[in-house]
PDB file of C-alpha atoms and ligand atoms in Angstrom:
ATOM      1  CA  UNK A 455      -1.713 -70.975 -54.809  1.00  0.00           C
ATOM      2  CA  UNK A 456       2.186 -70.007 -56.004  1.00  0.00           C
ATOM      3  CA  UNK A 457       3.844 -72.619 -57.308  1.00  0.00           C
ATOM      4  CA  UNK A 458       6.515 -71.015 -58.631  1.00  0.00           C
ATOM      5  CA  UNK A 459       9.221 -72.184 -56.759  1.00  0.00           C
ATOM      6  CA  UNK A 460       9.279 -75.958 -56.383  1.00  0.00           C
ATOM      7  CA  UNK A 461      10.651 -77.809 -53.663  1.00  0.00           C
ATOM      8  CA  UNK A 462      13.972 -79.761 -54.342  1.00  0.00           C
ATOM      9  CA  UNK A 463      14.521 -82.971 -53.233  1.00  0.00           C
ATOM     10  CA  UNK A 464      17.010 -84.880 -51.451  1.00  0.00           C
ATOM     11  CA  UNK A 465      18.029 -88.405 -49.553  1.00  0.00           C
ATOM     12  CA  UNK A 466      17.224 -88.791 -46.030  1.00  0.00           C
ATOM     13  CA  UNK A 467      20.376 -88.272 -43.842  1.00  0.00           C
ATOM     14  CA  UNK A 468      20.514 -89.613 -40.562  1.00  0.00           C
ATOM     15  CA  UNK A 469      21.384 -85.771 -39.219  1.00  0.00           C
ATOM     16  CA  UNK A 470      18.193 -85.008 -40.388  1.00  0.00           C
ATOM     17  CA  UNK A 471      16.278 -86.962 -37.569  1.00  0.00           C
ATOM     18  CA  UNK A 472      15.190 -84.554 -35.230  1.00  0.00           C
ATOM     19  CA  UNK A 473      13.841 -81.657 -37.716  1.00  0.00           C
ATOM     20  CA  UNK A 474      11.714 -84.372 -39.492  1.00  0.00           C
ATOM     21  CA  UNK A 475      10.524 -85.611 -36.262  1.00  0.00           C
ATOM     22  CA  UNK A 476       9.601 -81.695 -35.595  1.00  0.00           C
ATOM     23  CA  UNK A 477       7.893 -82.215 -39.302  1.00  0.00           C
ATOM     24  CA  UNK A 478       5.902 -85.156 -38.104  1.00  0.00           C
ATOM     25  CA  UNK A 479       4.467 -83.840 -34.781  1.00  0.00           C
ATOM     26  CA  UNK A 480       3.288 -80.058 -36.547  1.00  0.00           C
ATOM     27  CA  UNK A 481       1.952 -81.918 -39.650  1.00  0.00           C
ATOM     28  CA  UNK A 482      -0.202 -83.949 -37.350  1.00  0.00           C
ATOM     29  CA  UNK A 483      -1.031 -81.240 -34.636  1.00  0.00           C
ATOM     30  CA  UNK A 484      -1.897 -78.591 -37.493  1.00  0.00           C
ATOM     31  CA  UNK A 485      -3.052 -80.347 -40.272  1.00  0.00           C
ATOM     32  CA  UNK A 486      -5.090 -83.284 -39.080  1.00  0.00           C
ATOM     33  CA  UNK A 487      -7.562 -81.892 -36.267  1.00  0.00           C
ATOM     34  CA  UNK A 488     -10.557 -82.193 -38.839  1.00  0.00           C
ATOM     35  CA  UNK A 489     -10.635 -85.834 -38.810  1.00  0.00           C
ATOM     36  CA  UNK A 490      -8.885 -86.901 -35.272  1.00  0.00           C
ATOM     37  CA  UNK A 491      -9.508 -86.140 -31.610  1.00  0.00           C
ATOM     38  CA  UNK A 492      -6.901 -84.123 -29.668  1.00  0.00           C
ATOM     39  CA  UNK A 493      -6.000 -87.531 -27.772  1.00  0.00           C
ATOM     40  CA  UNK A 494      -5.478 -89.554 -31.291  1.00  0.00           C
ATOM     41  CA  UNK A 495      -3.285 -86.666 -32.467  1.00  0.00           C
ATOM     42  CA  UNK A 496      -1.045 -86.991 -29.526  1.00  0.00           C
ATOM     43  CA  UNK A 497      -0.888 -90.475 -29.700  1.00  0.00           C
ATOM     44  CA  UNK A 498       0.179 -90.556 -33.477  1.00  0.00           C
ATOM     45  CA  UNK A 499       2.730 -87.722 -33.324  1.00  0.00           C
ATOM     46  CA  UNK A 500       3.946 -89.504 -30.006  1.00  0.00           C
ATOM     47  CA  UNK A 501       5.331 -91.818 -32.416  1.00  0.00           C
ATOM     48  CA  UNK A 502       8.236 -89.352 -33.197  1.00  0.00           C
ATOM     49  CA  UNK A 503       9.568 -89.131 -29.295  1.00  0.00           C
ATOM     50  CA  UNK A 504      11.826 -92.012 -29.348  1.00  0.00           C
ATOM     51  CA  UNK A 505      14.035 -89.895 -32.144  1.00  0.00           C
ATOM     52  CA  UNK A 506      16.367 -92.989 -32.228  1.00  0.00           C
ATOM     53  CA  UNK A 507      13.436 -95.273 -33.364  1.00  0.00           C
ATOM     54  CA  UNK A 508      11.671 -93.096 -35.763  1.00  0.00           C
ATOM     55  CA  UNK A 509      15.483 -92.121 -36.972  1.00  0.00           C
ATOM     56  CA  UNK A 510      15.760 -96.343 -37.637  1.00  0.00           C
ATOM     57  CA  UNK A 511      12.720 -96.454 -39.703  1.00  0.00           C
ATOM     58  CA  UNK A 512      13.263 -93.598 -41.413  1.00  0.00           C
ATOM     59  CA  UNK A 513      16.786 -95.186 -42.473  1.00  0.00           C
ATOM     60  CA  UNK A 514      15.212 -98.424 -43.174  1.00  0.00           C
ATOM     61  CA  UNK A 515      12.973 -97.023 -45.822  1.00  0.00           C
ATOM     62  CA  UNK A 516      13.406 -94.732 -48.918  1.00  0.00           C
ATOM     63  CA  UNK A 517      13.157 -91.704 -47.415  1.00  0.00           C
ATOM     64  CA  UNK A 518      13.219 -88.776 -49.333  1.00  0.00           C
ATOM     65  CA  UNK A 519      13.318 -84.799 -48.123  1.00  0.00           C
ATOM     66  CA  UNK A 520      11.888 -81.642 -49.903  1.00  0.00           C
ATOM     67  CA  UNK A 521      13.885 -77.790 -49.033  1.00  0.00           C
ATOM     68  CA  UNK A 522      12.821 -74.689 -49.695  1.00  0.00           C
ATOM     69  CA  UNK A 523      15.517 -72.688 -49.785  1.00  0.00           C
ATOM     70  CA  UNK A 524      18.309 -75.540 -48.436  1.00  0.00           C
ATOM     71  CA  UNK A 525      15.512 -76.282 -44.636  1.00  0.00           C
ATOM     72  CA  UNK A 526      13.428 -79.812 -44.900  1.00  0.00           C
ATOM     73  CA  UNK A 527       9.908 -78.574 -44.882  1.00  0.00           C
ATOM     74  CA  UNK A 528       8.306 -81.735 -45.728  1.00  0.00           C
ATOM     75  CA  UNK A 529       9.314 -85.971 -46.069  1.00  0.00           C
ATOM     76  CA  UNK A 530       7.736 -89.361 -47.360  1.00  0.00           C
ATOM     77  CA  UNK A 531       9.162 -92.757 -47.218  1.00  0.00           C
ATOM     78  CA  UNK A 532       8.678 -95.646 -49.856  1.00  0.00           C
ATOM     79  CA  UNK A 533       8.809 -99.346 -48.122  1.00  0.00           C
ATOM     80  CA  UNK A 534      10.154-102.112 -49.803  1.00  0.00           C
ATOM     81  CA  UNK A 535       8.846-101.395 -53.697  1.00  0.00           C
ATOM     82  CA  UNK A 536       5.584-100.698 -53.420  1.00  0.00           C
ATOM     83  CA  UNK A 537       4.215 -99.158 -50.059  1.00  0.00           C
ATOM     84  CA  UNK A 538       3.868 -95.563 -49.402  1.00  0.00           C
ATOM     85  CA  UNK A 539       4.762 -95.624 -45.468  1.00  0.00           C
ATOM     86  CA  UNK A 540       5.208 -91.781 -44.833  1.00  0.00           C
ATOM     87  CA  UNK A 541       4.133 -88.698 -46.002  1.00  0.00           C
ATOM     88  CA  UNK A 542       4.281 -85.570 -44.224  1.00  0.00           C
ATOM     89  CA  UNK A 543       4.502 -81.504 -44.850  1.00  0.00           C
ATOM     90  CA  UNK A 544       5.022 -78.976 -42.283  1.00  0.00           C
ATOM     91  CA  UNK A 545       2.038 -76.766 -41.931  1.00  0.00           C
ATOM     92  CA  UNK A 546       3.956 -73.637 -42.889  1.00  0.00           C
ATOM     93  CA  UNK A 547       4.535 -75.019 -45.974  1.00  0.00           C
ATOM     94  CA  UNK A 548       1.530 -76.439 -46.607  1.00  0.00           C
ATOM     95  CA  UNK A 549      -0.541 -75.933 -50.099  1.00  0.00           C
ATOM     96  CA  UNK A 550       2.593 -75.192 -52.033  1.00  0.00           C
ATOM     97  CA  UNK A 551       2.856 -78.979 -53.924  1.00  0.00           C
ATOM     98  CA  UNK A 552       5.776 -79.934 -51.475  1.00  0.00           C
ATOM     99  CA  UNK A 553       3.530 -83.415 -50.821  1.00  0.00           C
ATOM    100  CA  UNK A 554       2.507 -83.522 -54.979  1.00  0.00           C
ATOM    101  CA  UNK A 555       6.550 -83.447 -55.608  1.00  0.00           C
ATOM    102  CA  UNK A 556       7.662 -85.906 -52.994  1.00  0.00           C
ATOM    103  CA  UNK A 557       4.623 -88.070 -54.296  1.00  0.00           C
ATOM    104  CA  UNK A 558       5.859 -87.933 -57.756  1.00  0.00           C
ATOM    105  CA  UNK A 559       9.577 -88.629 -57.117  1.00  0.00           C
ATOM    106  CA  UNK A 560       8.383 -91.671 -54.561  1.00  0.00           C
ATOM    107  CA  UNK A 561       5.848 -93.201 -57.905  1.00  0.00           C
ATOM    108  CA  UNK A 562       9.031 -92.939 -59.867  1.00  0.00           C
ATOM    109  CA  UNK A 563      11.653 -94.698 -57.593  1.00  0.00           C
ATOM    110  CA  UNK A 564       8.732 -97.380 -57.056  1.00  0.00           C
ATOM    111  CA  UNK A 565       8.329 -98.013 -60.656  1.00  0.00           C
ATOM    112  CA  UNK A 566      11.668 -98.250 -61.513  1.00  0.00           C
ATOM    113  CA  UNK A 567      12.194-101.075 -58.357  1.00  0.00           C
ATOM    114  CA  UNK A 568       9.762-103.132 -60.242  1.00  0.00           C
ATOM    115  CA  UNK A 569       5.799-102.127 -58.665  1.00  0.00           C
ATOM    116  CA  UNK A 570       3.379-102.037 -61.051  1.00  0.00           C
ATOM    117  CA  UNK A 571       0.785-101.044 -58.097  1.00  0.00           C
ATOM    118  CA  UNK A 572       1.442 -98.496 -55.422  1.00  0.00           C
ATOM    119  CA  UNK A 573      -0.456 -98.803 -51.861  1.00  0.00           C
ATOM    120  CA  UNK A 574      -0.507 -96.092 -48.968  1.00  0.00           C
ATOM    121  CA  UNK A 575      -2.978 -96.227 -45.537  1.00  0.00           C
ATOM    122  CA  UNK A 576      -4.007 -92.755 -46.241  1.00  0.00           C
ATOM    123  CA  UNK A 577      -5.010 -91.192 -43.644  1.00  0.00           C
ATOM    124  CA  UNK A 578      -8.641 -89.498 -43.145  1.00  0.00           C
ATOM    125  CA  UNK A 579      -7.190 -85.977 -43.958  1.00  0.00           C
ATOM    126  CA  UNK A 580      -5.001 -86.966 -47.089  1.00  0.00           C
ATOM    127  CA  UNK A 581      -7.886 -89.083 -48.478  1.00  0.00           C
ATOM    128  CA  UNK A 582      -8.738 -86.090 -50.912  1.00  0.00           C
ATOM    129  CA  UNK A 583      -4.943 -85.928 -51.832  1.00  0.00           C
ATOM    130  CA  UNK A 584      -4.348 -88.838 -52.975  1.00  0.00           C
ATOM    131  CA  UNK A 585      -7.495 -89.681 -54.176  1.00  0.00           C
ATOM    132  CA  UNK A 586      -6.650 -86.639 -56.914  1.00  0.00           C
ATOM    133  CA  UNK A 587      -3.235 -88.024 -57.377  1.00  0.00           C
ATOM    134  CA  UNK A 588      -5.455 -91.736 -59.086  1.00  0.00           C
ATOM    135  CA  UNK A 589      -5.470 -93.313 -56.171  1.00  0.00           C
ATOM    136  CA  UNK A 590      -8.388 -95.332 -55.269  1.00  0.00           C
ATOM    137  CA  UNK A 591      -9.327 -96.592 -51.554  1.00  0.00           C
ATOM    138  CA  UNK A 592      -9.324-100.460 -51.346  1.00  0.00           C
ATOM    139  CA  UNK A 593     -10.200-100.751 -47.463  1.00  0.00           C
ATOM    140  CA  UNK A 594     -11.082 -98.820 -44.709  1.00  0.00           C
ATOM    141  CA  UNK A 595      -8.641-100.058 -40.950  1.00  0.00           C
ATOM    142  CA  UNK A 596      -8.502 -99.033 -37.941  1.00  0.00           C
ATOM    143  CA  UNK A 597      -5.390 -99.106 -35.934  1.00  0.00           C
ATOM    144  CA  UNK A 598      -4.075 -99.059 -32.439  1.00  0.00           C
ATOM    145  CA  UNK A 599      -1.095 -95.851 -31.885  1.00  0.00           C
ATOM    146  CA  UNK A 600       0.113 -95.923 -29.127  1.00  0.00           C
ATOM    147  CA  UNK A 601      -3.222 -97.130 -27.040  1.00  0.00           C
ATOM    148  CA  UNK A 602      -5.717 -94.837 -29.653  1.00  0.00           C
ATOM    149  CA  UNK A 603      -7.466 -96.531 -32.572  1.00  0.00           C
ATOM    150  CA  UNK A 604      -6.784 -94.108 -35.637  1.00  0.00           C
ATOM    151  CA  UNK A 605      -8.887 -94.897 -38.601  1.00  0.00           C
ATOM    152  CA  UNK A 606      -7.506 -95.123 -41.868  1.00  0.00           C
ATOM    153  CA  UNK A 607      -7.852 -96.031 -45.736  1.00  0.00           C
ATOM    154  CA  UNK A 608      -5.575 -98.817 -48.122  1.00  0.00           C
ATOM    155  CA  UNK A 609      -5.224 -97.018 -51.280  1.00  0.00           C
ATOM    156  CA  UNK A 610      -4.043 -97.889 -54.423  1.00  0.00           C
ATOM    157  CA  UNK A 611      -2.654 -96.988 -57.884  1.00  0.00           C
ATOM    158  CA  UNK A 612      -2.084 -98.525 -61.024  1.00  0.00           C
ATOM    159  CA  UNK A 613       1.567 -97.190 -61.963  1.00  0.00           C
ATOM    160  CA  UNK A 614       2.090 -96.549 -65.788  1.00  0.00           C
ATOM    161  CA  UNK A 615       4.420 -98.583 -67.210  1.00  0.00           C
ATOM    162  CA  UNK A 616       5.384-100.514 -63.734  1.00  0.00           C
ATOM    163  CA  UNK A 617       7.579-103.126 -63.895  1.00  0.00           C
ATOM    164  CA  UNK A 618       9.381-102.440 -66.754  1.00  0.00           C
ATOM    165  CA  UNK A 619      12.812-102.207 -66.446  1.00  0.00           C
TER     166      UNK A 619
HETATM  167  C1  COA B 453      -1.539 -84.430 -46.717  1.00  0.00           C
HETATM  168  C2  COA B 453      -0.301 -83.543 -46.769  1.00  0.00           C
HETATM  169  C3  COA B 453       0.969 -84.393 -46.859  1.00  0.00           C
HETATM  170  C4  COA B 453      -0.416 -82.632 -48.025  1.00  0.00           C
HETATM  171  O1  COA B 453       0.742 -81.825 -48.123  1.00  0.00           O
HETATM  172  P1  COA B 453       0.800 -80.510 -49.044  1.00  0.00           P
HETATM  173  O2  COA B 453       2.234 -80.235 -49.338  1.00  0.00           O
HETATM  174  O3  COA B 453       0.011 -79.442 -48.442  1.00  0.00           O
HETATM  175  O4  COA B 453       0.087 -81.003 -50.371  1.00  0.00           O
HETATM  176  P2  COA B 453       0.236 -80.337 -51.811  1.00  0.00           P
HETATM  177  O5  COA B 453       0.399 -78.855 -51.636  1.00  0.00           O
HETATM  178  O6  COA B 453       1.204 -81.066 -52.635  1.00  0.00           O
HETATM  179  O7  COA B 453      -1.165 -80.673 -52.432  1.00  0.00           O
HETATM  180  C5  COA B 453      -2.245 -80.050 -51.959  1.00  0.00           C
HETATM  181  C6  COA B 453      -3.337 -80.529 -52.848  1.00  0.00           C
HETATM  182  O8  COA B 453      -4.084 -81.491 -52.177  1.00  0.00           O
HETATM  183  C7  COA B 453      -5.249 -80.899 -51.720  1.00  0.00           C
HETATM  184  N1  COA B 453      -5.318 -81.210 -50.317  1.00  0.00           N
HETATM  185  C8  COA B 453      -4.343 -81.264 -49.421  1.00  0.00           C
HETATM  186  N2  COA B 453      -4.830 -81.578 -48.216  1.00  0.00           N
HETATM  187  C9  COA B 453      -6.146 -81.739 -48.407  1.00  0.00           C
HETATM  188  C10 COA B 453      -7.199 -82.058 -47.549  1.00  0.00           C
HETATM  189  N3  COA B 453      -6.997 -82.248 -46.259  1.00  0.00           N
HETATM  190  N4  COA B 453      -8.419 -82.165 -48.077  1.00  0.00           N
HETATM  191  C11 COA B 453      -8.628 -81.927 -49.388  1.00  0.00           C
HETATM  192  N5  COA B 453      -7.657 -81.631 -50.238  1.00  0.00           N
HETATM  193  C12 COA B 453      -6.434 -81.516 -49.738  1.00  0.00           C
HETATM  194  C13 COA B 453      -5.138 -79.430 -51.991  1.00  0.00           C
HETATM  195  O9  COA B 453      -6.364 -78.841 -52.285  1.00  0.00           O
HETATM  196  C14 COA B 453      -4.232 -79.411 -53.180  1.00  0.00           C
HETATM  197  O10 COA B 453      -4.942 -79.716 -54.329  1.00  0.00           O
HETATM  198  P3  COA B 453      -4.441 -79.238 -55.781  1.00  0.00           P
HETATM  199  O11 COA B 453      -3.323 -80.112 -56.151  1.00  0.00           O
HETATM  200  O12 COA B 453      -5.636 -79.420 -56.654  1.00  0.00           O
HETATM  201  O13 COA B 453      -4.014 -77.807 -55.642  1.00  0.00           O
HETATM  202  C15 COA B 453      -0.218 -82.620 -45.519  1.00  0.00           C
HETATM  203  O14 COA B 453      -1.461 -81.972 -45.390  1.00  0.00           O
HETATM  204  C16 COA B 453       0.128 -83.340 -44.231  1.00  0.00           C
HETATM  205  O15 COA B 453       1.287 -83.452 -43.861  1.00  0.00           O
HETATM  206  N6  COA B 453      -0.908 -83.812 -43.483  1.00  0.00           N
HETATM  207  C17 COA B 453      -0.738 -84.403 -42.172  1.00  0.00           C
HETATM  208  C18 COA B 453      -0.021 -85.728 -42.184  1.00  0.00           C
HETATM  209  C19 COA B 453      -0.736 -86.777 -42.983  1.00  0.00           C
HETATM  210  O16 COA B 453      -1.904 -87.021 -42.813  1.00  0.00           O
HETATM  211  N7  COA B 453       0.022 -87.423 -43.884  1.00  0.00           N
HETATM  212  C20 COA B 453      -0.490 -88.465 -44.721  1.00  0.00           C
HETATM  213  C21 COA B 453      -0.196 -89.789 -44.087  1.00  0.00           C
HETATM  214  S1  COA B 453      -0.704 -91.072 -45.196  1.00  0.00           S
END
């Protein structure tokens, strides 16, 4: 796996709506189909359709964007200090550490707002990933999206040195 060029990272831009909601819906029809059904995949990436809603919660979060070579290939979202809402890589950039970098840059940004514990509803397929990254699953849920119930796990990590200023 080449690693050689690493994604930068940038703020979320309200421009940026409708290529991250194209992000969302390939992440989840490419990357997830292990763990969901075909009908809980559409329902989750569904959540993208209403572009002015999903363009409202990305602005109401932390939302951060990695490029390759100046296009968004991949996003994640911090809410409030110390909840991982968002996380998502297109699947033709998939494997490359885009999701390890955004991870990293989110842990930082938390810890310096004050959270000594970080918290994401993994789901089923990023399990592995974060569980890697010292996470450690807390809870198992299950959801309703748009009429499916998705299954999914509260994870958590100790930040070092949270809460110091
Ligand atoms: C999970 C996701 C964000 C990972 O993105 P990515 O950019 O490919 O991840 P990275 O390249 O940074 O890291 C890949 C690492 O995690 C591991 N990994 C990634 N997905 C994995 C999976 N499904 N199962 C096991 N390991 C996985 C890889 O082996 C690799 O390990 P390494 O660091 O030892 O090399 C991406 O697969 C995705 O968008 N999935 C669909 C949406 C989703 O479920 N998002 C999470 C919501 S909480």
């Amino acid at each position: 796996m080449s690693r050689s060029v690493p994604p930068a990272l940038r703020p979320f831009l309200p421009a940026d709506t409708p290529i991250l909601a194209a992000i969302f819906a390939a992440a989840i029809e490419e990357l997830t189909g292990d763990d969901y059904s075909e009908a809980q995949q559409e329902a989750w990436a569904a959540v993208a359709d209403d572009e002015a809603a999903f363009g409202k919660k990305l602005a109401s979060e932390l939302t951060l964007i990695a490029t390759l070579q100046n296009a968004p290939v991949g996003f994640a979202s911090l809410k409030g200090k110390d909840h991982i809402d968002m996380l998502y890589v297109h699947p033709s950039a998939a494997g490359q550490g885009v999701a390890s970098a955004l991870l990293d840059a989110l842990e930082k940004l938390a810890g310096a707002r004050g959270a000594k514990n970080l918290t994401v509803d993994a789901s089923d397929n990023a399990q592995e990933f974060f569980k890697k990254r010292g996470y450690v699953a807390k809870q198992r849920n299950s959801v309703t999206v748009n009429g499916e119930w998705l299954a999914n796990t509260t994870m958590q990590k100790t930040l070092e040195g949270g809460g110091q200023p």
